[in-house]
XYZ file of C-alpha atoms in Angstrom:
771
model
C -60.286 139.319 -43.247
C -60.708 136.070 -45.058
C -62.561 133.209 -43.436
C -60.685 129.911 -42.852
C -62.194 126.821 -44.457
C -62.386 124.122 -41.733
C -64.096 121.608 -43.902
C -62.238 118.224 -43.800
C -61.192 116.638 -47.024
C -63.021 113.371 -47.490
C -60.853 110.471 -48.962
C -62.409 108.716 -51.883
C -63.624 105.178 -51.263
C -60.974 102.628 -52.421
C -62.327 100.142 -54.866
C -61.637 96.399 -55.092
C -58.901 96.822 -57.668
C -56.794 98.682 -55.143
C -56.881 95.819 -52.640
C -56.257 93.292 -55.326
C -53.207 95.261 -56.383
C -51.936 95.451 -52.803
C -52.547 91.733 -52.308
C -50.527 90.803 -55.372
C -47.787 93.220 -54.395
C -47.486 91.603 -50.971
C -47.744 88.141 -52.515
C -45.040 88.716 -55.114
C -42.820 90.550 -52.659
C -43.205 87.619 -50.261
C -42.525 85.091 -52.995
C -39.598 87.163 -54.159
C -38.338 87.520 -50.622
C -38.621 83.778 -50.039
C -36.938 83.127 -53.376
C -34.099 85.524 -52.531
C -33.883 84.038 -49.041
C -33.386 80.546 -50.455
C -31.151 81.876 -53.239
C -28.902 83.683 -50.771
C -28.903 80.615 -48.532
C -27.880 78.420 -51.452
C -25.075 80.866 -52.276
C -23.805 80.535 -48.721
C -24.531 84.128 -47.637
C -26.081 82.795 -44.410
C -23.249 80.381 -43.762
C -21.192 77.900 -45.724
C -23.084 75.413 -47.859
C -21.634 72.060 -48.924
C -19.973 72.039 -52.323
C -20.447 69.413 -55.015
C -17.361 67.614 -53.697
C -18.744 67.772 -50.156
C -21.967 66.150 -51.319
C -20.047 63.580 -53.324
C -17.737 62.757 -50.394
C -19.431 63.808 -47.160
C -17.282 63.971 -44.045
C -18.722 60.933 -42.321
C -16.090 60.373 -39.582
C -15.820 56.671 -40.333
C -13.977 54.252 -38.073
C -10.947 52.426 -39.403
C -11.609 48.688 -39.509
C -9.031 45.997 -38.793
C -9.988 42.981 -40.882
C -8.439 39.523 -40.519
C -7.243 37.318 -43.376
C -10.486 35.347 -43.113
C -12.680 38.458 -43.310
C -13.515 39.014 -39.638
C -13.425 42.510 -38.130
C -10.988 42.228 -35.227
C -11.459 45.785 -34.013
C -11.611 49.458 -34.962
C -9.890 52.767 -34.428
C -12.466 55.515 -34.080
C -13.643 58.802 -32.652
C -17.154 57.597 -33.322
C -17.721 53.874 -33.639
C -19.110 54.100 -37.170
C -18.496 51.644 -40.010
C -20.052 52.223 -43.432
C -22.389 49.666 -44.921
C -23.998 49.391 -48.354
C -27.728 49.201 -49.070
C -27.497 45.602 -50.284
C -26.360 44.570 -46.792
C -29.452 46.044 -45.093
C -32.348 43.662 -44.369
C -35.721 44.528 -45.921
C -37.348 44.627 -42.487
C -34.995 47.402 -41.410
C -35.599 49.545 -44.501
C -39.366 49.031 -44.290
C -39.356 49.976 -40.597
C -37.410 53.168 -41.273
C -39.574 54.358 -44.172
C -42.835 53.387 -42.443
C -41.922 55.222 -39.256
C -39.895 58.231 -40.374
C -41.052 59.054 -43.929
C -43.982 57.156 -45.431
C -43.811 59.027 -48.753
C -40.027 58.732 -49.023
C -40.147 57.145 -52.477
C -42.595 59.799 -53.786
C -40.992 63.136 -52.874
C -37.727 64.749 -53.991
C -36.306 65.563 -50.597
C -39.152 67.631 -49.106
C -42.606 66.261 -48.325
C -44.835 69.262 -49.151
C -47.948 67.715 -47.610
C -46.281 67.019 -44.272
C -44.499 70.365 -44.299
C -47.760 72.259 -44.877
C -49.519 70.213 -42.198
C -46.764 70.861 -39.686
C -46.869 74.610 -40.495
C -50.633 74.795 -39.994
C -50.324 73.071 -36.623
C -47.235 75.115 -35.756
C -45.274 71.901 -35.234
C -47.491 70.764 -32.340
C -47.928 67.360 -33.948
C -44.224 66.795 -34.604
C -41.881 67.898 -37.355
C -42.056 67.170 -41.038
C -38.433 66.278 -41.748
C -37.998 63.628 -44.392
C -35.290 61.004 -44.181
C -33.286 63.069 -46.680
C -33.662 66.204 -44.544
C -32.577 64.290 -41.459
C -29.563 63.039 -43.398
C -28.729 66.612 -44.456
C -28.854 67.691 -40.822
C -26.678 64.765 -39.693
C -24.095 65.363 -42.391
C -23.759 69.115 -42.426
C -24.995 71.014 -39.382
C -26.168 68.750 -36.577
C -29.030 69.649 -34.265
C -28.977 73.375 -35.011
C -29.798 76.493 -33.044
C -32.701 77.105 -30.628
C -32.993 80.762 -31.712
C -35.970 81.041 -34.072
C -34.285 83.207 -36.742
C -31.177 81.021 -36.941
C -33.377 77.958 -36.855
C -35.312 79.190 -39.899
C -32.041 79.780 -41.752
C -30.819 76.311 -40.862
C -34.146 74.806 -41.928
C -33.874 76.512 -45.290
C -30.333 75.245 -45.748
C -31.513 71.782 -44.727
C -34.189 71.847 -47.463
C -31.680 72.984 -50.077
C -29.183 70.302 -49.083
C -31.935 67.668 -49.067
C -32.910 68.538 -52.644
C -29.282 68.432 -53.720
C -28.808 65.061 -52.018
C -31.818 63.697 -53.898
C -30.205 64.794 -57.152
C -26.847 63.369 -56.183
C -27.889 59.978 -54.795
C -30.466 57.277 -55.413
C -33.113 56.596 -52.788
C -31.319 53.413 -51.759
C -28.033 55.258 -51.362
C -29.729 57.892 -49.196
C -31.096 55.194 -46.897
C -27.660 53.592 -46.613
C -26.034 56.978 -45.908
C -28.668 57.693 -43.259
C -28.161 54.381 -41.486
C -24.401 54.937 -41.523
C -24.779 58.306 -39.765
C -27.294 57.845 -36.953
C -26.128 57.491 -33.351
C -27.566 54.596 -31.343
C -25.743 55.520 -28.084
C -23.620 53.099 -26.038
C -20.737 53.790 -28.401
C -22.650 52.582 -31.464
C -22.737 55.019 -34.377
C -24.227 53.677 -37.578
C -26.326 50.578 -38.087
C -23.441 48.142 -38.380
C -22.040 49.155 -35.007
C -25.531 49.131 -33.494
C -26.253 45.595 -34.710
C -22.894 44.463 -33.338
C -23.199 46.243 -29.989
C -26.821 45.334 -29.187
C -27.210 41.964 -30.891
C -23.643 40.840 -31.745
C -24.566 40.269 -35.374
C -24.310 41.854 -38.794
C -27.220 44.105 -39.943
C -28.279 41.611 -42.624
C -29.006 39.093 -39.860
C -31.415 41.343 -37.897
C -34.953 40.003 -37.579
C -38.145 42.088 -37.710
C -38.420 42.885 -33.993
C -34.726 43.758 -33.755
C -35.044 46.061 -36.778
C -38.103 47.701 -35.199
C -36.243 48.219 -31.927
C -33.296 49.964 -33.597
C -35.516 52.141 -35.811
C -37.592 53.019 -32.758
C -34.476 54.383 -31.046
C -33.928 56.986 -33.779
C -36.488 59.443 -32.398
C -34.588 59.741 -29.128
C -31.789 57.174 -28.651
C -31.204 58.025 -24.994
C -34.883 57.872 -24.084
C -35.424 54.571 -25.914
C -32.105 53.000 -24.890
C -32.936 49.278 -24.527
C -30.140 48.744 -21.992
C -31.207 51.468 -19.556
C -34.917 51.846 -20.373
C -36.167 48.507 -21.717
C -39.853 49.300 -20.913
C -39.814 52.477 -23.003
C -37.844 50.710 -25.730
C -40.482 47.939 -25.959
C -43.328 50.452 -26.258
C -41.512 52.352 -28.969
C -40.616 49.114 -30.795
C -44.299 48.158 -30.816
C -45.205 51.562 -32.315
C -42.805 50.798 -35.174
C -44.381 47.365 -35.604
C -47.730 49.140 -35.869
C -46.334 51.373 -38.597
C -45.188 48.303 -40.496
C -48.764 46.965 -40.366
C -50.170 50.330 -41.478
C -47.881 50.332 -44.520
C -48.648 46.720 -45.431
C -45.213 45.358 -44.558
C -46.444 43.163 -41.684
C -49.587 41.196 -40.930
C -51.619 42.212 -37.898
C -51.421 38.660 -36.562
C -47.638 38.679 -36.796
C -47.507 42.045 -35.065
C -49.523 40.716 -32.107
C -47.046 37.868 -31.683
C -43.959 40.079 -32.005
C -45.146 42.836 -29.673
C -45.493 40.313 -26.843
C -41.843 39.283 -27.179
C -39.367 40.633 -24.654
C -36.236 42.430 -25.786
C -33.409 39.903 -26.108
C -30.051 41.679 -26.280
C -26.578 40.260 -26.770
C -24.969 43.440 -25.520
C -21.325 43.832 -26.539
C -20.204 47.429 -26.087
C -17.046 47.880 -28.119
C -13.903 49.177 -26.470
C -10.245 49.458 -27.377
C -9.542 47.464 -24.199
C -11.758 44.495 -25.054
C -12.285 42.046 -27.876
C -9.945 39.973 -29.973
C -6.234 40.619 -30.558
C -6.107 43.611 -28.190
C -2.311 43.621 -27.887
C -1.884 43.318 -31.629
C -4.345 46.148 -32.256
C -2.353 48.436 -29.985
C 0.861 47.423 -31.749
C -0.860 48.206 -35.053
C -2.049 51.580 -33.751
C 1.545 52.563 -32.929
C 2.623 51.417 -36.377
C -0.132 53.451 -38.052
C 0.941 56.626 -36.239
C 4.173 56.500 -38.222
C 2.515 55.139 -41.371
C 0.278 58.196 -41.809
C 3.342 60.449 -41.789
C 4.953 58.542 -44.632
C 1.816 57.790 -46.671
C -0.228 60.911 -47.437
C -3.702 61.298 -48.847
C -4.028 62.493 -52.477
C -4.585 66.041 -51.163
C -1.263 65.908 -49.314
C -2.813 65.743 -45.852
C -2.204 62.937 -43.369
C -4.761 60.169 -43.089
C -6.833 60.217 -39.917
C -6.955 56.632 -38.672
C -9.877 57.570 -36.409
C -12.113 59.203 -39.020
C -11.099 58.415 -42.591
C -12.722 54.991 -42.733
C -9.614 53.070 -43.723
C -9.760 49.304 -43.987
C -6.597 47.630 -42.720
C -6.452 44.044 -43.919
C -4.133 42.216 -41.545
C -2.548 38.791 -41.811
C -3.974 37.436 -38.558
C -6.432 34.574 -38.898
C -9.352 35.115 -36.512
C -9.676 31.417 -35.688
C -5.974 30.859 -35.105
C -5.991 34.009 -32.940
C -8.971 32.706 -31.010
C -7.260 29.355 -30.357
C -4.084 31.142 -29.284
C -5.900 33.382 -26.803
C -7.779 30.407 -25.389
C -4.571 28.389 -25.015
C -2.807 31.198 -23.154
C -5.796 31.792 -20.922
C -6.398 28.143 -20.043
C -2.816 27.264 -19.229
C -1.678 30.438 -17.472
C -4.831 30.396 -15.348
C -4.020 26.815 -14.402
C -0.354 27.492 -13.692
C -1.196 30.624 -11.705
C -2.846 28.518 -9.014
C 0.441 26.727 -8.410
C 2.308 30.026 -8.271
C 0.011 31.397 -5.557
C 0.391 28.158 -3.594
C 4.181 28.391 -3.705
C 4.184 32.030 -2.561
C 2.283 31.386 0.659
C 4.451 32.254 3.637
C 7.006 34.099 1.510
C 7.748 37.423 3.262
C 9.024 38.972 0.050
C 6.279 37.492 -2.137
C 6.148 37.242 -5.071
C 9.925 37.669 -5.197
C 12.319 34.834 -4.472
C 15.841 34.970 -3.077
C 16.001 38.734 -2.624
C 16.149 40.856 0.531
C 13.320 42.937 1.961
C 15.299 46.072 1.049
C 15.458 44.921 -2.576
C 11.741 44.163 -2.440
C 10.977 47.663 -1.150
C 13.056 49.135 -3.955
C 10.995 47.258 -6.572
C 7.730 48.450 -5.039
C 8.880 52.051 -4.795
C 9.842 52.042 -8.465
C 6.469 50.517 -9.344
C 4.693 53.279 -7.407
C 6.652 55.955 -9.267
C 5.737 54.358 -12.598
C 2.021 54.224 -11.751
C -0.748 56.437 -13.090
C -1.676 57.314 -9.506
C 1.767 58.802 -8.910
C 1.598 60.789 -12.143
C -1.792 62.304 -11.296
C -0.857 63.224 -7.720
C 2.463 64.662 -8.863
C 0.573 66.845 -11.335
C -1.472 68.121 -8.370
C 1.788 69.327 -6.745
C 1.756 66.663 -4.025
C 5.074 65.921 -2.347
C 6.704 62.498 -2.621
C 5.949 61.885 1.072
C 2.248 62.680 0.594
C 2.037 60.431 -2.448
C 3.794 57.544 -0.694
C 1.404 57.915 2.254
C -1.591 57.728 -0.107
C -0.407 54.313 -1.331
C -0.961 52.948 2.174
C -4.585 54.096 2.527
C -7.224 51.452 1.892
C -9.638 52.220 -0.909
C -12.337 50.541 -2.984
C -11.099 49.155 -6.264
C -11.795 46.556 -8.926
C -8.936 44.165 -9.576
C -8.231 41.448 -12.113
C -8.675 37.788 -11.226
C -8.907 34.671 -13.362
C -12.498 34.298 -12.134
C -13.455 37.749 -13.413
C -13.183 41.331 -12.186
C -13.276 41.441 -8.388
C -14.448 44.355 -6.233
C -12.366 44.670 -3.107
C -10.834 47.049 -0.578
C -7.061 47.252 -0.345
C -4.267 49.774 -0.350
C -2.809 50.792 -3.716
C 0.512 49.362 -2.480
C -1.115 45.994 -1.806
C -2.667 46.074 -5.261
C 0.820 46.489 -6.766
C 2.044 43.483 -4.789
C -1.032 41.545 -5.891
C -0.465 42.282 -9.576
C 3.242 41.435 -9.345
C 2.162 37.844 -8.583
C 0.602 37.275 -11.991
C 2.304 35.177 -14.623
C 2.365 36.856 -18.029
C 2.659 35.287 -21.465
C 3.490 36.091 -25.054
C 2.610 34.010 -28.130
C 3.140 34.608 -31.826
C 2.397 32.346 -34.803
C 3.758 32.896 -38.280
C 3.695 31.257 -41.697
C 7.381 30.669 -42.479
C 6.925 30.754 -46.270
C 5.132 34.131 -46.356
C 6.141 35.837 -43.114
C 2.457 36.400 -42.359
C 1.712 36.606 -38.654
C -1.347 34.480 -37.867
C -1.707 34.991 -34.110
C -0.424 37.574 -31.634
C -1.124 37.337 -27.892
C 0.885 39.925 -25.992
C -0.347 39.197 -22.484
C -3.084 37.734 -20.327
C -5.514 40.686 -20.171
C -5.009 43.988 -21.980
C -7.387 45.908 -19.719
C -5.160 45.346 -16.693
C -1.752 44.447 -18.168
C -0.968 46.541 -21.217
C 2.681 45.678 -21.732
C 3.109 43.694 -24.955
C 5.302 40.628 -24.433
C 5.480 39.838 -28.158
C 6.598 43.033 -29.838
C 8.159 44.905 -26.903
C 9.231 42.489 -24.189
C 12.785 41.206 -24.634
C 13.401 38.350 -22.221
C 16.214 35.895 -21.651
C 15.740 33.060 -24.119
C 17.656 30.268 -22.397
C 18.223 27.131 -24.436
C 16.083 28.323 -27.339
C 19.233 30.178 -28.410
C 21.240 26.946 -28.791
C 19.978 26.088 -32.313
C 21.729 29.255 -33.545
C 24.990 27.868 -32.183
C 24.395 24.452 -33.746
C 23.438 26.037 -37.093
C 26.702 28.017 -37.093
C 28.686 24.858 -36.401
C 26.963 22.909 -39.182
C 27.414 25.727 -41.678
C 30.983 26.793 -40.854
C 32.550 23.577 -39.561
C 30.719 21.161 -41.855
C 29.366 19.199 -38.897
C 26.234 17.067 -38.958
C 23.593 16.209 -36.318
C 25.171 12.759 -36.087
C 28.675 13.998 -35.286
C 29.759 13.370 -31.715
C 31.440 15.419 -29.017
C 32.590 14.481 -25.537
C 30.358 15.634 -22.705
C 33.014 16.128 -20.037
C 34.385 18.977 -17.897
C 35.385 21.888 -20.084
C 36.833 25.342 -19.606
C 37.464 28.419 -21.751
C 40.519 30.170 -20.380
C 40.762 33.849 -19.613
C 41.560 35.906 -22.699
C 40.033 33.492 -25.225
C 36.863 34.779 -26.935
C 36.931 37.976 -24.833
C 36.495 36.048 -21.581
C 37.768 38.128 -18.656
C 37.930 35.157 -16.252
C 38.144 31.408 -16.727
C 34.710 30.153 -17.707
C 33.739 26.591 -16.850
C 30.151 25.816 -17.854
C 28.308 22.969 -16.188
C 25.363 20.778 -17.015
C 22.248 21.404 -14.958
C 22.500 18.040 -13.156
C 26.302 18.294 -12.764
C 26.595 14.966 -14.603
C 28.471 14.066 -17.772
C 27.331 11.610 -20.401
C 30.481 10.899 -22.412
C 30.315 10.846 -26.201
C 27.075 12.284 -27.591
C 25.682 13.093 -31.014
C 24.758 16.716 -31.575
C 21.165 15.621 -32.059
C 20.981 14.003 -28.638
C 22.896 16.856 -27.023
C 20.435 19.465 -28.290
C 17.454 17.270 -27.449
C 18.603 17.190 -23.833
C 20.011 20.742 -23.736
C 23.491 19.621 -22.722
C 25.346 22.814 -21.877
C 28.871 21.435 -22.306
C 28.267 20.542 -25.954
C 26.868 24.016 -26.728
C 29.883 25.604 -25.037
C 32.290 23.431 -27.026
C 30.584 24.323 -30.286
C 30.789 28.069 -29.702
C 34.412 27.643 -28.672
C 35.061 26.115 -32.099
C 33.065 28.628 -34.141
C 33.793 31.676 -32.030
C 30.998 33.855 -30.595
C 31.425 36.404 -33.438
C 30.162 33.903 -36.020
C 27.145 33.013 -33.869
C 26.274 36.673 -33.338
C 26.605 37.341 -37.069
C 24.266 34.474 -37.950
C 21.756 35.554 -35.292
C 21.658 39.046 -36.777
C 21.042 37.572 -40.242
C 18.144 35.659 -38.704
C 16.509 39.012 -37.911
C 17.302 39.331 -34.196
C 17.552 43.035 -33.417
C 18.649 42.782 -29.765
C 22.167 43.623 -28.693
C 24.019 40.333 -28.287
C 27.265 40.284 -26.288
C 30.190 38.686 -28.111
C 30.782 36.202 -25.315
C 30.766 32.384 -25.296
C 28.145 32.441 -22.529
C 25.500 33.302 -25.139
C 25.642 29.612 -26.122
C 23.631 28.886 -22.968
C 21.012 31.571 -23.695
C 22.219 34.604 -21.744
C 20.525 36.872 -24.316
C 17.357 38.988 -24.223
C 15.214 38.669 -27.387
C 11.545 39.324 -28.210
C 9.074 36.570 -29.050
C 8.583 38.204 -32.454
C 12.271 38.009 -33.333
C 12.627 34.447 -32.067
C 9.686 33.208 -34.137
C 11.028 34.935 -37.261
C 14.490 33.446 -36.698
C 13.160 29.882 -36.276
C 10.910 30.385 -39.316
C 14.057 30.758 -41.407
C 14.910 27.098 -40.711
C 11.399 26.028 -41.754
C 11.637 28.200 -44.892
C 14.740 26.427 -46.189
C 17.150 29.098 -44.993
C 15.351 32.184 -46.325
C 14.570 34.840 -43.733
C 11.292 36.721 -44.243
C 10.535 39.716 -42.065
C 7.252 39.190 -40.171
C 4.295 40.721 -42.019
C 1.127 41.838 -40.247
C -0.534 43.973 -42.948
C -1.778 42.602 -46.277
C -3.067 45.907 -47.640
C -4.774 49.150 -46.631
C -7.786 50.560 -48.485
C -9.425 53.967 -48.234
C -13.149 54.344 -47.534
C -13.914 53.958 -51.253
C -12.071 50.660 -51.532
C -9.006 51.968 -53.347
C -5.765 50.288 -52.253
C -3.480 52.946 -50.739
C -0.786 50.652 -49.341
C 0.462 47.164 -50.032
C 3.710 46.183 -48.295
C 6.504 44.421 -50.101
C 7.853 41.462 -48.083
C 11.461 41.815 -46.992
C 13.574 38.688 -47.307
C 17.159 37.507 -47.716
C 19.072 34.252 -47.842
C 20.712 33.188 -44.584
C 21.502 29.472 -44.798
C 21.551 26.818 -47.491
C 18.618 24.438 -47.789
C 20.819 21.587 -46.559
C 21.966 23.359 -43.398
C 18.416 24.508 -42.625
C 17.030 21.004 -43.011
C 19.794 19.627 -40.805
C 18.767 22.099 -38.079
C 15.143 21.027 -38.506
C 16.167 17.390 -37.965
C 18.101 18.453 -34.853
C 14.987 20.190 -33.517
C 12.789 17.197 -34.317
C 14.988 15.268 -31.906
C 13.819 17.579 -29.102
C 10.232 16.337 -29.437
C 11.177 12.738 -30.226
C 13.256 12.030 -27.151
C 14.216 15.232 -25.376
C 12.760 18.134 -23.455
C 9.746 18.352 -25.774
C 8.900 14.657 -25.648
C 5.761 15.349 -23.609
C 4.048 16.443 -26.805
C 4.078 12.790 -27.919
C 3.910 10.610 -24.825
C 0.952 9.551 -22.750
C 2.999 9.570 -19.558
C 3.218 12.500 -17.216
C 6.178 13.795 -15.315
C 6.746 16.426 -12.690
C 4.025 19.043 -12.619
C 1.664 16.806 -14.546
C -1.486 18.215 -12.890
C -0.672 21.628 -14.380
C -0.326 20.313 -17.926
C -3.314 22.043 -19.462
C -4.851 19.985 -22.253
C -2.473 17.070 -21.666
C -2.010 14.485 -23.151
C -1.531 15.734 -26.704
C -0.053 12.575 -28.272
C 0.967 14.252 -31.527
C 2.153 11.782 -34.170
C 3.236 14.218 -36.886
C 6.753 15.668 -37.288
C 7.363 18.574 -34.899
C 10.570 20.565 -34.639
C 10.948 22.619 -31.498
C 13.002 23.750 -28.555
C 12.307 24.490 -24.921
C 14.153 27.150 -22.991
C 14.481 28.263 -19.392
C 16.419 31.250 -18.133
C 18.224 31.896 -14.877
C 16.204 31.072 -11.761
C 13.286 29.922 -13.932
C 12.306 33.560 -14.582
C 11.481 32.790 -18.218
C 9.971 29.670 -19.759
C 10.029 29.244 -23.548
C 8.897 26.852 -26.213
C 9.161 27.406 -29.958
C 7.501 24.718 -32.052
C 7.367 24.256 -35.808
C 5.363 22.312 -38.337
C 5.956 22.930 -42.077
C 3.498 25.820 -42.439
C 3.284 27.308 -38.939
C 5.922 28.414 -36.431
C 4.740 29.388 -32.959
C 6.752 30.816 -30.100
C 5.569 30.982 -26.494
C 7.073 32.781 -23.500
C 5.816 32.657 -19.890
C 7.117 34.531 -16.871
C 6.361 37.286 -14.374
C 6.746 41.000 -15.019
C 9.726 41.133 -12.655
C 12.521 38.618 -13.068
C 12.790 38.276 -9.308
C 9.283 36.799 -9.272
C 9.395 33.167 -10.344
C 8.757 29.588 -9.339
C 11.023 28.217 -6.636
C 11.974 25.094 -8.570
C 12.574 24.059 -12.165
C 9.634 21.625 -12.033
C 7.123 24.376 -12.803
C 9.395 27.164 -13.996
C 11.013 25.335 -16.904
C 9.877 25.909 -20.459
C 8.542 22.361 -20.751
C 5.980 23.057 -18.008
C 5.418 26.802 -18.268
C 5.315 27.358 -22.040
C 5.165 24.066 -23.967
C 1.603 23.197 -22.799
C 0.324 26.434 -24.355
C 1.815 25.364 -27.686
C 0.356 21.876 -27.328
C -3.126 23.109 -26.375
C -3.034 25.686 -29.168
C -1.965 23.204 -31.850
C -4.482 20.656 -30.655
C -7.235 23.243 -31.179
C -5.858 24.207 -34.593
C -5.741 20.591 -35.750
C -9.316 20.047 -34.553
C -10.548 23.077 -36.493
C -11.789 21.898 -39.922
C -11.478 25.400 -41.408
C -7.735 25.518 -40.833
C -5.167 23.632 -42.839
C -2.274 23.261 -40.422
C 0.216 20.783 -41.843
C 0.953 17.358 -40.416
C 3.403 16.538 -43.198
C 7.132 15.982 -43.105
C 9.387 18.986 -43.585
C 10.538 19.172 -47.206
C 13.839 17.381 -47.734
C 16.150 19.166 -50.212
C 17.140 17.370 -53.391
C 20.545 15.677 -53.266
C 20.684 16.242 -49.530
C 24.003 14.906 -48.230
C 24.277 15.824 -44.533
C 23.837 12.846 -42.252
C 20.777 13.375 -40.052
C 19.493 9.850 -39.345
C 21.611 8.809 -36.393
C 21.680 5.456 -34.660
C 20.324 5.576 -31.123
C 20.490 2.792 -28.591
C 17.229 1.219 -27.381
C 15.527 3.249 -24.691
C 15.654 2.040 -21.126
C 13.269 3.075 -18.361
C 11.753 6.379 -19.364
C 12.686 9.365 -17.282
C 11.360 12.896 -17.363
C 14.258 14.545 -19.113
C 12.698 17.979 -18.800
C 13.477 18.255 -15.092
C 17.188 18.505 -15.856
C 16.767 20.299 -19.120
C 17.934 23.758 -18.239
C 20.816 25.577 -16.658
C 21.119 26.898 -13.142
C 22.208 30.457 -12.320
C 25.876 29.519 -11.985
C 26.134 28.104 -15.469
C 26.260 31.434 -17.252
C 29.578 32.527 -15.826
C 28.403 36.140 -15.934
């Protein structure tokens, strides 16, 4: 039997060459693996990578800017409040602070700082990351914060490096800095440096000083933690760290740093909101317009523009200074007049409504409750009508509007409705008659609380401001002149004539008759009989036809009563119609957009003005001379005189004492529910309406409810501000007289006797309409 050999086989000792071979195998495999890892990542095998086009045009979610004719940003439409800015508009202090704090070797590397990356790897990231500005930009543009899972995080880091290198090839260093500043979020609704400078300091980035630049750069590490509004102490400490970095990188002297770091944070905090700012009503009107515009005007790729993210620039016709004066005029006068309204409503059981029953009052309030957001929300929660109505009678804490600022109070939702029904509203629009460009648009008194637009949406009864359309028809069709006379005496249009279903006998507001009158004097004093006689001669059809040519889109009844203003028309349409007279008979549709550019500055839309001839130059000038009579000796005379009149203590900005030619017309509707004034100078036509939301809410007498008291002072205050503004060129010249003008407009008038306040008897009473 053979013996088994149990001797163990001894392995030979491995020499150095073996280990060297293994080392190089592992090394090259590792290098190869890393190379393949980055190669596969660049190919998009670990997730989509940005293409060349993506790098060339990154999706930056830019806000659409609304820019006035004088270059002021009036507002924005945005998902994120971000507006792009170029490097040349960044102050040196801001760029130095960013590079010194976030990436000291920014100008030396090509997207990745190898020294910092190696140092961070050795310390396992315990001393902070090593992301360059370019890497941070790559993360902001293409994948955000990233995953917490280590494997996915490594993949995202690799992609970030690749994108950073590509960005460095695609853009200059300056462009990368500008892109970075346009992307970063500074909280409080400020995304991008331009928004941040506006929100925190109410200035453009180029105007930031050193400490302000340091504060904003300091926020970048953790904007919420270093929020200067909520955590000013932390923000100061972080700002001072940035100032120290500026010293370290030789951008700031140590002595200057010691002075700056002792300074407190001085903010001019203006958080931007769609509800606040300038031209709020106009911006909302524009937003509605743009919703339809994007459907009709596509991007080059065939997709619709996104007004909240495509970074459009909408250049509008509004002038920021004229808009500012208009908003101030509305605010100052309506606030003043509101005091009188509250005084007159004391003791009124149906306040703020006049001459209606309690049952009618209850009906108005019930409808208001059903139209409220509260009702909508509770209805969506399957509450019954009885439960919802009961909730309107439960007291609750709320913040309400007042002319002295927002007021915290406790009241029932029903009482809050009654409270808001008391407020006088207003609408104002200014337009250049020669171009159709709208220069000011004030749709109400406060968009945050009252969002109904009384310029573009609100059709209200125009009263005597309609009469010039009747006079213009008579001059054009009957060959009459402002100096022709008619008899102011009792007058009746019999049943059957001009579609009248019953005998119609108009009356003057004071029930008096003045005998023979020129048309100029009759219009100046809003004599109803003369207007009725004129429409009887022309026929209501001719007046309606002319009014339509003047751009009025409202339905106008073919009845003689329209001669006294029984017609609902918007402020926008009325201003455009009057502008036709100032533009020598040529109607131009109101324009509010000059052009629209995409984010690269290419013009994508430029509207073509719509216009057509309506009246001859002679007829238009004759109407202008008629309307000048209103301010020379009629219901608009207060614009020129130093005397007062009824309601004088509510005449905001009075006296005006204008000396230049002004054509205009006041108007007051039934029961003083609507007060109007439309005034014209050669290069600016402005219409003003004042009244309550409900027509049953109004002043008890014509003293305060008439157009001469409710609306005209806004026009006067507004024009006074415009004339005082050296940057504006509002005309004080005569209206242009046509060549070979032959219509008689310079009428003899007898010497004036004791002056009376003609405006108190200027308008019609409810019985005058014959409706």
